[in-house]
Short mmCIF file of C-alpha atoms and ligand atoms in Angstrom, two decimals:
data_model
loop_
_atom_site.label_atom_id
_atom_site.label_comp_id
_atom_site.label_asym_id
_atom_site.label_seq_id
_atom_site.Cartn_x
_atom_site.Cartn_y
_atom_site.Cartn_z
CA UNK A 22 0.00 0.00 0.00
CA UNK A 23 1.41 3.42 -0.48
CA UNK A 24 0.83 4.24 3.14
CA UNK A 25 -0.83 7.39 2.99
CA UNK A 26 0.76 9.02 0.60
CA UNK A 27 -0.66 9.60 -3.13
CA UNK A 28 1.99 7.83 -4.83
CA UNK A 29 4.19 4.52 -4.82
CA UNK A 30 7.20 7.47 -5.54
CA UNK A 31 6.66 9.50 -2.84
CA UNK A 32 6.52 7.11 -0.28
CA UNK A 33 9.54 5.70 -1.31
CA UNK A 34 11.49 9.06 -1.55
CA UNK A 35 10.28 9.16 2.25
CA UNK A 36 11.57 5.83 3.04
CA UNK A 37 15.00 6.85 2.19
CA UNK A 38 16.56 7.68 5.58
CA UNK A 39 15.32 4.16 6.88
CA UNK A 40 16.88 2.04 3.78
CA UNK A 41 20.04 3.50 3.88
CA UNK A 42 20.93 2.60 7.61
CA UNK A 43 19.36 -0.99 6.75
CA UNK A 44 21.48 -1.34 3.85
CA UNK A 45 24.34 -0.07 6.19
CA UNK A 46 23.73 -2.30 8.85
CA UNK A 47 23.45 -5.41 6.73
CA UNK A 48 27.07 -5.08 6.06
CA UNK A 49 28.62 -3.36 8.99
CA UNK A 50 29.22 -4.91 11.99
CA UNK A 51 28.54 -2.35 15.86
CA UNK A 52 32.46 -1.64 15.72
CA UNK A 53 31.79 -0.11 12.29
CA UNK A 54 33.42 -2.79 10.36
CA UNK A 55 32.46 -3.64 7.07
CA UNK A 56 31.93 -7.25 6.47
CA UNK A 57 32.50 -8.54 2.79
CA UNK A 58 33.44 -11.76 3.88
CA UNK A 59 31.14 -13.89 1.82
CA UNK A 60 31.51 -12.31 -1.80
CA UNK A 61 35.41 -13.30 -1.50
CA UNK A 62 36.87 -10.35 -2.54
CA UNK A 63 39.95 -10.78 -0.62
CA UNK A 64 42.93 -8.98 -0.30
CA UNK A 65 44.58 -11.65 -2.80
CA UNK A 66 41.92 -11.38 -5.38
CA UNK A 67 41.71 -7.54 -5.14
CA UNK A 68 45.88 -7.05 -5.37
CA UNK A 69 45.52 -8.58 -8.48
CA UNK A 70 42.90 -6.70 -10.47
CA UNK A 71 43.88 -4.12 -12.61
CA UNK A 72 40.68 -3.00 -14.07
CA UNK A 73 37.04 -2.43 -12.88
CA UNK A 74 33.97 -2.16 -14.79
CA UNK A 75 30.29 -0.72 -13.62
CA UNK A 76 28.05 -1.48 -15.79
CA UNK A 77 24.15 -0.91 -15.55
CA UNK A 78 21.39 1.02 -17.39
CA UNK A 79 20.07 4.07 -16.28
CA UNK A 80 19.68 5.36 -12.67
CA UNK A 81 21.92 2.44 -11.72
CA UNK A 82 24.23 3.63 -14.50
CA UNK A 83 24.13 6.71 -12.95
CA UNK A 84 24.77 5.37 -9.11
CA UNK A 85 27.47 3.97 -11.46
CA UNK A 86 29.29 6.98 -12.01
CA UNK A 87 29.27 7.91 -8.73
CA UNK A 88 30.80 4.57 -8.17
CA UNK A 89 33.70 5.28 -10.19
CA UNK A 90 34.42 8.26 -8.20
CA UNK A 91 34.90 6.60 -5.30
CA UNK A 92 36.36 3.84 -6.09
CA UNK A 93 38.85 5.46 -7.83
CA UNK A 94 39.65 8.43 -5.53
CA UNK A 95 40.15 5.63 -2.44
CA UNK A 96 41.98 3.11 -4.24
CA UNK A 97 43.31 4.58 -7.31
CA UNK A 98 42.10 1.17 -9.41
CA UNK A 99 41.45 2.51 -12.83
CA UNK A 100 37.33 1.97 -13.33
CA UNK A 101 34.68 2.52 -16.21
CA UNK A 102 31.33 2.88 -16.18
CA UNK A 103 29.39 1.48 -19.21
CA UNK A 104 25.85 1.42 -20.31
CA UNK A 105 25.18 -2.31 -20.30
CA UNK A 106 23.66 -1.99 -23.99
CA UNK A 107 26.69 -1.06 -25.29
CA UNK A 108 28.97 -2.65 -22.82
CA UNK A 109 27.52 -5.81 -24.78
CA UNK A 110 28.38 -4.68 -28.36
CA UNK A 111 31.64 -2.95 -27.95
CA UNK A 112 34.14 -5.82 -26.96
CA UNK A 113 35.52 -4.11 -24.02
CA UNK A 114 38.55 -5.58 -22.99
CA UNK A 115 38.11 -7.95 -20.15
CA UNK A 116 39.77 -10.74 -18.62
CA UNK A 117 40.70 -12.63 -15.22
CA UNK A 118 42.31 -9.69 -13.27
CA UNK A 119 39.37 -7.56 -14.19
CA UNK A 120 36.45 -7.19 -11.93
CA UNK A 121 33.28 -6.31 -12.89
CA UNK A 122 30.46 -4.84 -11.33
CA UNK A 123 26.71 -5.01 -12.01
CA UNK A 124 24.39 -2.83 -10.96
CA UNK A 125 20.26 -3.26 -11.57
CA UNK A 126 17.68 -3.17 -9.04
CA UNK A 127 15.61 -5.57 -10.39
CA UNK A 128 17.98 -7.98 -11.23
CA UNK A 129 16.20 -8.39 -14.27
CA UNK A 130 17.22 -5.77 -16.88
CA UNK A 131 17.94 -8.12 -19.83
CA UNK A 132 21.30 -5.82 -21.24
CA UNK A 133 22.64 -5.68 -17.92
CA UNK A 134 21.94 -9.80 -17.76
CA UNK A 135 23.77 -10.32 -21.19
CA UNK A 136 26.59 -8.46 -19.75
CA UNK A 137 26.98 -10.07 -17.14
CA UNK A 138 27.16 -13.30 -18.89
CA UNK A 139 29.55 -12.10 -21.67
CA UNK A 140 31.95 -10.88 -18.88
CA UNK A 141 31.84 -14.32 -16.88
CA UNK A 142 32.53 -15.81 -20.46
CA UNK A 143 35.83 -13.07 -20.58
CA UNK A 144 37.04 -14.61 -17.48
CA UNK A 145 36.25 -11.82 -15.03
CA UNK A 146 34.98 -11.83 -11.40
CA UNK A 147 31.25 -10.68 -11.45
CA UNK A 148 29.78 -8.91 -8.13
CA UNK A 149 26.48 -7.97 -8.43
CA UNK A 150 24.60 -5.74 -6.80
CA UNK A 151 20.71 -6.07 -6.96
CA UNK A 152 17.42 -5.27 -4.77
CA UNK A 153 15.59 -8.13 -5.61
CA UNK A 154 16.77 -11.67 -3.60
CA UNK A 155 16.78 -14.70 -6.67
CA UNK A 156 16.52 -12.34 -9.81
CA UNK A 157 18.13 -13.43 -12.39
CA UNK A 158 21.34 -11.32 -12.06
CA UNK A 159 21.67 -12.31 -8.47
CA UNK A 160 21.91 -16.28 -9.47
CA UNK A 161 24.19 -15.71 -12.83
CA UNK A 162 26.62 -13.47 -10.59
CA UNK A 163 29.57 -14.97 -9.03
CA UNK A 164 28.97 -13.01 -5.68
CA UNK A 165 25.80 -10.82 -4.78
CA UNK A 166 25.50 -7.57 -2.36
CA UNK A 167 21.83 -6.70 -1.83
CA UNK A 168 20.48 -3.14 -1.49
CA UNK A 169 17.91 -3.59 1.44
CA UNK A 170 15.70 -0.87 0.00
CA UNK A 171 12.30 -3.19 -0.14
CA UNK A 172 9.95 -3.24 -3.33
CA UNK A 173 10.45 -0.13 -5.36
CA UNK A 174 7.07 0.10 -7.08
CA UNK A 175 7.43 3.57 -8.63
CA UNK A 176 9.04 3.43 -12.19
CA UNK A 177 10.85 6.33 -11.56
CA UNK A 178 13.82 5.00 -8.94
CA UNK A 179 15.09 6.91 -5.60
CA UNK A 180 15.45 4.33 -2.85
CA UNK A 181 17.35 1.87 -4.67
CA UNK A 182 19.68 4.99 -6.55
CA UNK A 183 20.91 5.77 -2.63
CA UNK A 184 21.34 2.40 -1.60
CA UNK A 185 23.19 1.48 -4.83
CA UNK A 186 25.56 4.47 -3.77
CA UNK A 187 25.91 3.32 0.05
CA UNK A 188 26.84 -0.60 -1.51
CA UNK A 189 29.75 1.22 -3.83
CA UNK A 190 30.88 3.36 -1.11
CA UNK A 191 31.52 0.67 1.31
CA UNK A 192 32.87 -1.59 -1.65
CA UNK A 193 35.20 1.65 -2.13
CA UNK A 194 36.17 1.67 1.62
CA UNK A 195 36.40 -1.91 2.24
CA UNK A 196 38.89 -2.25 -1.04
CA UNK A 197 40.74 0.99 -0.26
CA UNK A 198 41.45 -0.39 3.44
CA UNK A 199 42.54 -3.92 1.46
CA UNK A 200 45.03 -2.40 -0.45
CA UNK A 201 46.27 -0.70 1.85
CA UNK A 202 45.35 2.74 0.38
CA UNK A 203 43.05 3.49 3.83
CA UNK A 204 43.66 2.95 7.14
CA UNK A 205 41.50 1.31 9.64
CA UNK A 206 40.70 4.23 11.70
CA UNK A 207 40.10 6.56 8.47
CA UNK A 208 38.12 3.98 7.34
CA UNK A 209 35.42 3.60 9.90
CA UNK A 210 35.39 7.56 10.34
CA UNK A 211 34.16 7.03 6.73
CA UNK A 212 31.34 4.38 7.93
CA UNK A 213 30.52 6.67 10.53
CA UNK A 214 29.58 9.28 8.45
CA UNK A 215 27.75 7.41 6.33
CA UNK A 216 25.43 6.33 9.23
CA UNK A 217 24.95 9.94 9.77
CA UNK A 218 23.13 10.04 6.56
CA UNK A 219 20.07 8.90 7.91
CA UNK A 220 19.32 12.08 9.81
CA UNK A 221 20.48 14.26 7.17
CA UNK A 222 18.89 12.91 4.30
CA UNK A 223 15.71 13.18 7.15
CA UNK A 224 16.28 17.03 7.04
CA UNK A 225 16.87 17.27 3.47
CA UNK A 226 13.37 16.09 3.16
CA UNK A 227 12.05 18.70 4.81
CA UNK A 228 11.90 20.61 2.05
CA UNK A 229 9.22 19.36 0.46
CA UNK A 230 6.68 22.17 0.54
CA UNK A 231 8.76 24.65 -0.71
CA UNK A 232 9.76 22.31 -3.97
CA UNK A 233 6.32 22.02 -4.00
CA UNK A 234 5.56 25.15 -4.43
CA UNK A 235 8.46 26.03 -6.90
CA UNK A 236 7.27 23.72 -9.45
CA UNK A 237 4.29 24.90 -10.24
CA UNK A 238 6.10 27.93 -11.31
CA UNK A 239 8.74 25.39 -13.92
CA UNK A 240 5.79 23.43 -15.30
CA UNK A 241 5.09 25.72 -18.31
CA UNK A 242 8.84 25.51 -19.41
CA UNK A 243 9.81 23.79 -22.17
CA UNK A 244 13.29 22.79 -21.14
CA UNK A 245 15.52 22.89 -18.06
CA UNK A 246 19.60 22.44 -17.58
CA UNK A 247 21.03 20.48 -14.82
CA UNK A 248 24.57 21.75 -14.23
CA UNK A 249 27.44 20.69 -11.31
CA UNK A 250 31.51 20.22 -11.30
CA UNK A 251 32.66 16.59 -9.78
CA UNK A 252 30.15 14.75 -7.98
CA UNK A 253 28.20 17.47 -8.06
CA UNK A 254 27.96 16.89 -12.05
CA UNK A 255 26.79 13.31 -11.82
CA UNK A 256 24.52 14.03 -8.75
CA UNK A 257 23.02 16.20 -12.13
CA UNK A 258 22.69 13.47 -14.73
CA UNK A 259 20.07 11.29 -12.35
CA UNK A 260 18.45 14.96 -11.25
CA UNK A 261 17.85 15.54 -14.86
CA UNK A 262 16.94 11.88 -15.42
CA UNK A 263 14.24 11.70 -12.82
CA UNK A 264 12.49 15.10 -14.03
CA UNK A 265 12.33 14.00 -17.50
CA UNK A 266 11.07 10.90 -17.14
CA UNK A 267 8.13 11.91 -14.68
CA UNK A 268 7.27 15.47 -15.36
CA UNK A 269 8.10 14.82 -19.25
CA UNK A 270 9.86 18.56 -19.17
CA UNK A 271 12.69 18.28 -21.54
CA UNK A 272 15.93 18.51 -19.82
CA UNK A 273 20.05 18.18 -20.05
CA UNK A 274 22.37 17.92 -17.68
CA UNK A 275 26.00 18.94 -18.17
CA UNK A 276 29.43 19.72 -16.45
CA UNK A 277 29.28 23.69 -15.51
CA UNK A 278 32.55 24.57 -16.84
CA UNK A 279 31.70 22.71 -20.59
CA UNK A 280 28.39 24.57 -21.15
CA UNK A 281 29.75 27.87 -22.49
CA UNK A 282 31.73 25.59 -25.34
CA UNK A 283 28.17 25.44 -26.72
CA UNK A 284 24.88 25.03 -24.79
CA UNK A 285 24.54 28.01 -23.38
CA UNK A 286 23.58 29.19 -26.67
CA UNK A 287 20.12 27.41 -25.37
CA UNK A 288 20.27 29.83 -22.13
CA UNK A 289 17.15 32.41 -22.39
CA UNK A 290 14.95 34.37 -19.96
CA UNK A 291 13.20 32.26 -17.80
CA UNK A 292 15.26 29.09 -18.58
CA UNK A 293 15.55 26.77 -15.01
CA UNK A 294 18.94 25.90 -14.09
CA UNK A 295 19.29 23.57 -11.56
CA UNK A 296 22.89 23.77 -10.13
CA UNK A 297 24.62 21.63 -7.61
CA UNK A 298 27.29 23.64 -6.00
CA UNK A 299 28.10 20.86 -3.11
CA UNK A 300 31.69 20.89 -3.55
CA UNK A 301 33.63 23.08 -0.89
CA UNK A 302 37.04 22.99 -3.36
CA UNK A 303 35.13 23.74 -6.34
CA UNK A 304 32.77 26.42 -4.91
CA UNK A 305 34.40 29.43 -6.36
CA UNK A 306 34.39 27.89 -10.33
CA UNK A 307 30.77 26.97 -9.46
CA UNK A 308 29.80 30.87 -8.44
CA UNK A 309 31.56 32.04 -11.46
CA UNK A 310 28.90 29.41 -13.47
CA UNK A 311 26.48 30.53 -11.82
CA UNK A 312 26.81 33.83 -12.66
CA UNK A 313 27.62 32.88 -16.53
CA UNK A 314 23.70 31.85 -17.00
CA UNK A 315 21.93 34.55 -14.41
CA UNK A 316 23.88 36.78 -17.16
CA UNK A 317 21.75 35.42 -19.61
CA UNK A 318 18.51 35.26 -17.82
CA UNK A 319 18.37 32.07 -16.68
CA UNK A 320 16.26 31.16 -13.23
CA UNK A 321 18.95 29.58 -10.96
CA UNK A 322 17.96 26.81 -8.81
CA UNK A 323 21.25 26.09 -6.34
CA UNK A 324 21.72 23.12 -4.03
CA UNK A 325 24.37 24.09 -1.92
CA UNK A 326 25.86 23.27 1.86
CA UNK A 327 24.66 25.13 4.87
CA UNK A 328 27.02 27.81 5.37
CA UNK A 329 28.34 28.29 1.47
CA UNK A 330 28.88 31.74 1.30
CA UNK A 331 27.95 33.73 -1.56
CA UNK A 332 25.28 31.69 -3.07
CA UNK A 333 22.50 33.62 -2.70
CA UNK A 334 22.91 36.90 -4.15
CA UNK A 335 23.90 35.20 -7.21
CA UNK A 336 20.70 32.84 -7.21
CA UNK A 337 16.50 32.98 -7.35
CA UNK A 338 16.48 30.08 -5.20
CA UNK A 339 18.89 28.12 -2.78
CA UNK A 340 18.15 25.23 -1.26
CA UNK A 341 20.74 24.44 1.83
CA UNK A 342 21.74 20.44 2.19
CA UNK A 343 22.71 19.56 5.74
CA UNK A 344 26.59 20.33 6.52
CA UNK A 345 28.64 17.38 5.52
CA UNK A 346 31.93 15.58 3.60
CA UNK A 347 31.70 16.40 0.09
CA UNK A 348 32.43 13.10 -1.15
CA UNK A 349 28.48 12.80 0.71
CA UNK A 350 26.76 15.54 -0.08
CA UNK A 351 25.42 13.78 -3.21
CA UNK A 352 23.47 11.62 -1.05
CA UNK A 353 21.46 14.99 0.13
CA UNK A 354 21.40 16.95 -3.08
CA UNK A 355 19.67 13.62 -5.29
CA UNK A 356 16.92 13.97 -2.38
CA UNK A 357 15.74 17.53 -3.51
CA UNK A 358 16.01 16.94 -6.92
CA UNK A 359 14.08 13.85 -6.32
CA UNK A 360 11.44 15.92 -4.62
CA UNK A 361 11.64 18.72 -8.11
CA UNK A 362 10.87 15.88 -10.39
CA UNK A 363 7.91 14.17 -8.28
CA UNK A 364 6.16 17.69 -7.56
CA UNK A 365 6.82 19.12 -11.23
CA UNK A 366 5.12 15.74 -12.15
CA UNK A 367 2.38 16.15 -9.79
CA UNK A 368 1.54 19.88 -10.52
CA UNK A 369 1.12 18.65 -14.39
CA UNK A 370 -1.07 15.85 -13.22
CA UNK A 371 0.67 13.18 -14.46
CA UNK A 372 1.00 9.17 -13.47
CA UNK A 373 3.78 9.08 -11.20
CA UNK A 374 4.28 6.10 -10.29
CA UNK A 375 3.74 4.87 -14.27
CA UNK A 376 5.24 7.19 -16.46
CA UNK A 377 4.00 6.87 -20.45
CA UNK A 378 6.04 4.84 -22.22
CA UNK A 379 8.27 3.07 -19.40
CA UNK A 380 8.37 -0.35 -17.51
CA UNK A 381 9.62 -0.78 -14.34
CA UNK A 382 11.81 -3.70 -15.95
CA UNK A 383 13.23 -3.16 -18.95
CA UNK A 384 13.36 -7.07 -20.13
CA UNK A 385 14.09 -6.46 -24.00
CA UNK A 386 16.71 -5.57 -25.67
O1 M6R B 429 16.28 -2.66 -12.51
P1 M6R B 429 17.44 -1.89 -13.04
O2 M6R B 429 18.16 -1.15 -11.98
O3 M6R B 429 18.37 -2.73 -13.85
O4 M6R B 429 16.80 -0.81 -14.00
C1 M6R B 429 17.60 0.04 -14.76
C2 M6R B 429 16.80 1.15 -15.38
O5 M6R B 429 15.83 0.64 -16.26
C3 M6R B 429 16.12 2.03 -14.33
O6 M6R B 429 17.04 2.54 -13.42
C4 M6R B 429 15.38 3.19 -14.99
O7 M6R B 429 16.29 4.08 -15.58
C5 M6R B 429 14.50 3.92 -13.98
N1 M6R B 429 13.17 4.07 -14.48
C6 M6R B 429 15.01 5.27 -13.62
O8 M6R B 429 14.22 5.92 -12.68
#
């Protein structure tokens, strides 16, 4: 049932804080040690992989990226993220010191399946990480991590996005600590942020009225831009994802610094831009941005951390994410654009929680 509220979406936007310390827990131990144990990827096995791939489709693509941000900043292990449609057509170069990495909640997405298969065929180690216990992926794989995020009914995915991202960041942390690139005590400072989540992403939803109220100013536009450096930038790509798909307002999301080498040509009065500015070290380039489209009448939308200075007088509209690391913030800026795309949906009276044109699983190629 969808518990009182008027969609499957909602609810599960709301369920967020919850799922994210379950999915925690189920792989950290009280002394905040993670606990990998059973999907062998010892310190043996991981010293000898030279190569990671991520591939999924869509919002698990784009938990993906984030993936490869992690995992590469902690251990330094060279990682790409592929579209598993491709991923399947391309070759990619794989074999037994390469690990790859699945990613679907359903555990049924038929590309991402294939994958899989052709990389077990390649010779590489297969983890996969899936909502659903017995899909499909989760039997093929040679080890499984499950997202505890319960049935996402909702087409449009949010709990299963953040719990994809808590699985890779403890996959990063774990591995990093393996290899020697993290130390134990750095390590569970990590974990113990991450269990701070909960009550931030609590706040973050807070907000709800007042993107509530916003949207019904967006709905007549005709097209939106989703900008951010870093994490910040991929945090984008699913923001822009979940509006288009639900709210059916045409939208693009792209690294600040690359839009004046052509989109901005797009920029006109009234245009929203929605702009993550999350990052402490890249704040400054990300004011600068900001000011590039304001300049040519765009409506600026900012996500930024309590206490960023200088936001506001550059913005229409700032909404202020709980304090906290940057490599986390993305955890609390997803949950107001998560928020923009359900209420831009709802104030255009639109199926939520069945989008036209979309499955929940997309089982054909
Ligand atoms: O079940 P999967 O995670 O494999 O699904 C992948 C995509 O089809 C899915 O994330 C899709 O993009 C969602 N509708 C996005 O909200």
């Amino acid at each position: 049932s969808k518990g009182g509220y008027d969609f499957f979406m909602l609810k599960e936007i709301y369920e967020q804080p919850e799922v994210i310390t379950k999915t925690l827990k189920s792989r950290v131990d009280e002394n905040y040690n993670i606990k990998f144990e059973d999907i062998g990827l010892t310190k043996e096995l991981l010293e000898n992989i030279n190569k990671i791939y991520i591939v999924a489709c869509g919002t698990a693509y784009n938990a993906g990226l984030i993936g490869k941000y992690i995992l590469e900043k902690l251990t330094r292990i060279r990682v790409e993220v592929d579209i598993a449609s491709e991923f399947r057509y391309r070759n990619p170069i794989i074999d037994d010191k390469t690990l790859v990495i699945v990613l679907s909640q359903s555990g049924e997405t038929l590309d991402t399946f294939e994958a899989l298969k052709e990389s077990k065929k390649s010779g590489a180690k297969v983890l996969a990480i899936t909502n659903v216990v017995g899909s499909s992926i989760s039997r093929e794989a040679d080890s499984v991590v499950y997202t505890w995020a319960g049935p996402e009914i909702a087409v449009a995915s949010t709990k299963a996005y953040t719990t994809q991202l808590v699985i890779l960041y403890l996959i990063a942390i774990d591995y990093a600590q393996k290899v020697g690139k993290l130390s134990s005590e750095n390590a569970k400072e990590f974990v113990k942020e991450l269990f701070g989540l909960e009550e931030k992403v609590a706040k973050t939803l807070l907000y709800e009225k007042e993107l509530e109220e916003i949207s019904k100013h967006i709905i007549k536009q005709h097209s939106m831009f989703y900008l951010g450096r870093g994490l910040d930038y991929l945090t984008a790509l699913e923001g822009s994802l979940k509006s288009k798909e639900i709210s059916y307002i045409h939208s693009e999301a792209f690294p600040s610094g690359e839009l004046k080498h052509g989109t901005i040509a797009l920029i006109d009065d009234g245009v929203p831009v929605v702009i993550n500015v999350t990052q402490d070290s890249l704040l400054d380039k990300s004011v600068s941005n900001i000011k590039e489209v304001k300049a040519r009448g765009a409506y600026v939308i900012a996500i930024a951390k309590e206490g960023a200075e200088n936001i506001e007088e550059v913005c229409d509209k700032v909404f202020y994410i709980p304090k906290v690391n940057d490599d986390l913030a993305c955890f609390l800026s997803i949950i107001i654009h998560q928020l923009f795309a359900y209420h831009l949906a709802v104030a255009k009276g639109n199926d939520v929680d069945k989008p036209r044109n979309l499955a929940k699983s997309v089982t054909v190629e």
